[in-house]
Short mmCIF file of C-alpha atoms in Angstrom, two decimals:
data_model
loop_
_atom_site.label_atom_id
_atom_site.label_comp_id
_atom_site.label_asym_id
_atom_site.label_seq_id
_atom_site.Cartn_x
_atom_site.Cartn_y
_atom_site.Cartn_z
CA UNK A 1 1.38 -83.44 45.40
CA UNK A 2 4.55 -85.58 45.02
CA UNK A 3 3.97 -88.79 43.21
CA UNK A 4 6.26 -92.13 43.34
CA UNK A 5 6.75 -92.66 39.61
CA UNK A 6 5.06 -90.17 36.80
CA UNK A 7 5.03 -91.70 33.04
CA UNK A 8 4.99 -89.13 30.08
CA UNK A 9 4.22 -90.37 26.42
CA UNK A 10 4.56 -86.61 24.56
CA UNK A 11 4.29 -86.22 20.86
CA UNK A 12 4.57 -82.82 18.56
CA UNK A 13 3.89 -82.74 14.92
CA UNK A 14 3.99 -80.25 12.29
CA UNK A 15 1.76 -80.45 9.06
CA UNK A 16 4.23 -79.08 6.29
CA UNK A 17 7.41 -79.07 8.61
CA UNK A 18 7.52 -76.30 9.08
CA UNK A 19 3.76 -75.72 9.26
CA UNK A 20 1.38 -75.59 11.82
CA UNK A 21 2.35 -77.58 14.59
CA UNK A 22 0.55 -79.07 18.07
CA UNK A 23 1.70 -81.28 20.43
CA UNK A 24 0.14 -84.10 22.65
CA UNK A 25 1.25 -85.47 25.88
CA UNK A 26 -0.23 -88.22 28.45
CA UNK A 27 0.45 -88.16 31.86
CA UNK A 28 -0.04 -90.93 34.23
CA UNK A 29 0.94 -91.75 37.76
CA UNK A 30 2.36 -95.89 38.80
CA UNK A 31 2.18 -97.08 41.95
CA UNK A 32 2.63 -100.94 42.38
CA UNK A 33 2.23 -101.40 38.56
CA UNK A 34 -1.52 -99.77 38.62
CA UNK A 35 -1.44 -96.38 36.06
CA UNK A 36 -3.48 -93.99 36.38
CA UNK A 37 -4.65 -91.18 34.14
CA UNK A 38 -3.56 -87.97 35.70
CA UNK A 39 -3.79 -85.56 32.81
CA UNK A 40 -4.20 -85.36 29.05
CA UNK A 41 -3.13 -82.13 26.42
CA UNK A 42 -3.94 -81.47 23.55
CA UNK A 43 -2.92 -77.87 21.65
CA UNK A 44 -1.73 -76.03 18.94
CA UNK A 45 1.39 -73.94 19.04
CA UNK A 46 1.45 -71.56 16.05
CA UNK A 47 3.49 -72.32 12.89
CA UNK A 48 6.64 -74.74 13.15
CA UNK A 49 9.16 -77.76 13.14
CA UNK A 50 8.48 -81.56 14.20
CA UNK A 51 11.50 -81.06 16.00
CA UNK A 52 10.40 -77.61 18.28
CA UNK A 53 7.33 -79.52 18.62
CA UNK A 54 8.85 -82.66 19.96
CA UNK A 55 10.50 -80.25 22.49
CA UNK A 56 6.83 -78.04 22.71
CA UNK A 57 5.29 -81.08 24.06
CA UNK A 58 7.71 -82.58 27.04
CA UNK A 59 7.58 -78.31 27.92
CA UNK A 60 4.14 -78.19 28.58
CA UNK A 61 3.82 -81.16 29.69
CA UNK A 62 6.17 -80.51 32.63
CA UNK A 63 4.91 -76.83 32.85
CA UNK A 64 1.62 -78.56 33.87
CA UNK A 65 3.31 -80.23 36.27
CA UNK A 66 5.03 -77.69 38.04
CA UNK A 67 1.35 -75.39 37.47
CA UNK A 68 -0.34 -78.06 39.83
CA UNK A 69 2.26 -78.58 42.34
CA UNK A 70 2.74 -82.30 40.96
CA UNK A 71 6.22 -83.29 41.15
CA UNK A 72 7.84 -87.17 41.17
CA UNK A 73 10.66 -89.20 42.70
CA UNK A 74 11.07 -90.58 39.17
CA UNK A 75 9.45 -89.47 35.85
CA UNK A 76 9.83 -91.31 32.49
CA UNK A 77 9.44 -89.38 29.56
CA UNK A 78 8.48 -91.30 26.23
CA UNK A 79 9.00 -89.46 23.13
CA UNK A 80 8.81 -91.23 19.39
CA UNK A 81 11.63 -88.77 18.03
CA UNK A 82 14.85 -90.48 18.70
CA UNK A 83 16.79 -87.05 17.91
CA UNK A 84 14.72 -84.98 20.85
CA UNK A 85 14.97 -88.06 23.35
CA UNK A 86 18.75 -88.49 23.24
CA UNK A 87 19.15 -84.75 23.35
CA UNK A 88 17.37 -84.63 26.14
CA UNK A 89 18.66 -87.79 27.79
CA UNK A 90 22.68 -86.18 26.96
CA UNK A 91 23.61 -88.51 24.38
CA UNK A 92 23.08 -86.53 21.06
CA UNK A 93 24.40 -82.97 20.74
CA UNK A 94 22.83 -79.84 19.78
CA UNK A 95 23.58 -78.36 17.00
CA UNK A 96 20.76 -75.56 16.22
CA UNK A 97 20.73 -72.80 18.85
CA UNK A 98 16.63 -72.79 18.67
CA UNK A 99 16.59 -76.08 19.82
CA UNK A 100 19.23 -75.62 22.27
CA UNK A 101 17.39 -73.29 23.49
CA UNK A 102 14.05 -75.26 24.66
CA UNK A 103 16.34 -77.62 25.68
CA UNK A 104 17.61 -75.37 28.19
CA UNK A 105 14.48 -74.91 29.32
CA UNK A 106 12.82 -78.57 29.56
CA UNK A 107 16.48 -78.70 31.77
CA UNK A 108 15.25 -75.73 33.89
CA UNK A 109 11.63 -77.13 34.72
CA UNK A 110 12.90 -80.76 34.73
CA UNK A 111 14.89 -79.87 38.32
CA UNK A 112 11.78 -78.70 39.24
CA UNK A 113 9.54 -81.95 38.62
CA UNK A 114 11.32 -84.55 38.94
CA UNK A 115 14.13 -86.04 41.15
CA UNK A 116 15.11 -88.56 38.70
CA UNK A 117 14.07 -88.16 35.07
CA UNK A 118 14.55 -90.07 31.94
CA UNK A 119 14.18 -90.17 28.43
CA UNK A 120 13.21 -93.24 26.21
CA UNK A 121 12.96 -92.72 22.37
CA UNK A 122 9.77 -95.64 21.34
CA UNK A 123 8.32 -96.32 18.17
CA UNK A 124 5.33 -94.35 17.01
CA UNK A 125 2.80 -97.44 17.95
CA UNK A 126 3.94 -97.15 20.83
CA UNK A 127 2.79 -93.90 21.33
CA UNK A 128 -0.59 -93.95 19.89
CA UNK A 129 -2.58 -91.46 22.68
CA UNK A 130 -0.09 -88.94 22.33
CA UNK A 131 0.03 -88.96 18.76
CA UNK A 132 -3.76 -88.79 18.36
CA UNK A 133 -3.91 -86.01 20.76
CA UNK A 134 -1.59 -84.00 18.20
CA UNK A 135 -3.67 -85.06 15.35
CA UNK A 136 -6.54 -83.96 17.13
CA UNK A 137 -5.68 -80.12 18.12
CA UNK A 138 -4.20 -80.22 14.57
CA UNK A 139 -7.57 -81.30 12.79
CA UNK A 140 -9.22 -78.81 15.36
CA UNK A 141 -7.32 -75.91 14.14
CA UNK A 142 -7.10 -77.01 10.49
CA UNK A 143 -11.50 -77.27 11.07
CA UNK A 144 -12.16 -73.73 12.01
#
């Protein structure tokens, strides 16, 4: 299913950085200004860094993309981690080859989802669902 516009709010957080980690990411489609909920996650992802979580999160979140056979004309991507957005979005280098890594591979699935992607650092209140859906798998985990 091809979409106009997707919008992306993703979040990743790690309790202890490093420590475990989860990420959270909100997918909606806009047409004519009207959003509408398309999917939510919500997971763990084993023991690490804010910043391979950050990364985590815009991964799966396009993985479930590309598992569904959504793609978009044009996709923004909201992230509240400056560093991760302007990596993504070219403007910040990469300095730590585990990060270049993912970034290779966000790159990789990116050209699969989206036409026209972008990448838009926000504050954290700005990001509220996708925060909370970290917290949650995180409180989940830290519950059992």
């Amino acid at each position: 299913m091809k979409h106009v516009k997707l919008i992306i709010h993703t979040d990743g957080g790690a309790r202890g950085n490093p420590g475990p980690a989860g990420i959270g990411a909100v997918i909606e489609s806009e047409q004519e200004l009207q959003r509408t909920l398309v999917h939510e996650l919500s997971e763990t992802i084993g023991e690490t860094t804010n910043n391979v979580a950050e990364y985590m999160a815009v991964l799966k979140a396009f993985a479930y993309l590309l598992a569904n056979n959504m793609q978009a004309t044009e996709m923004q991507v909201y992230l509240d981690s400056r560093l991760v957005a302007e990596q993504l979005a070219g403007r910040f280098k990469i300095k730590k080859p585990h990060l270049y890594d993912l970034f290779v591979q966000v790159k990789e699935l990116e050209n699969k989802v989206g036409e026209r992607v972008s990448y838009f650092a926000i504050p954290r209140s700005e990001n509220a669902r996708a925060d909370a859906l970290v917290n949650q798998a995180l409180d989940e985990l830290l519950l059992c």
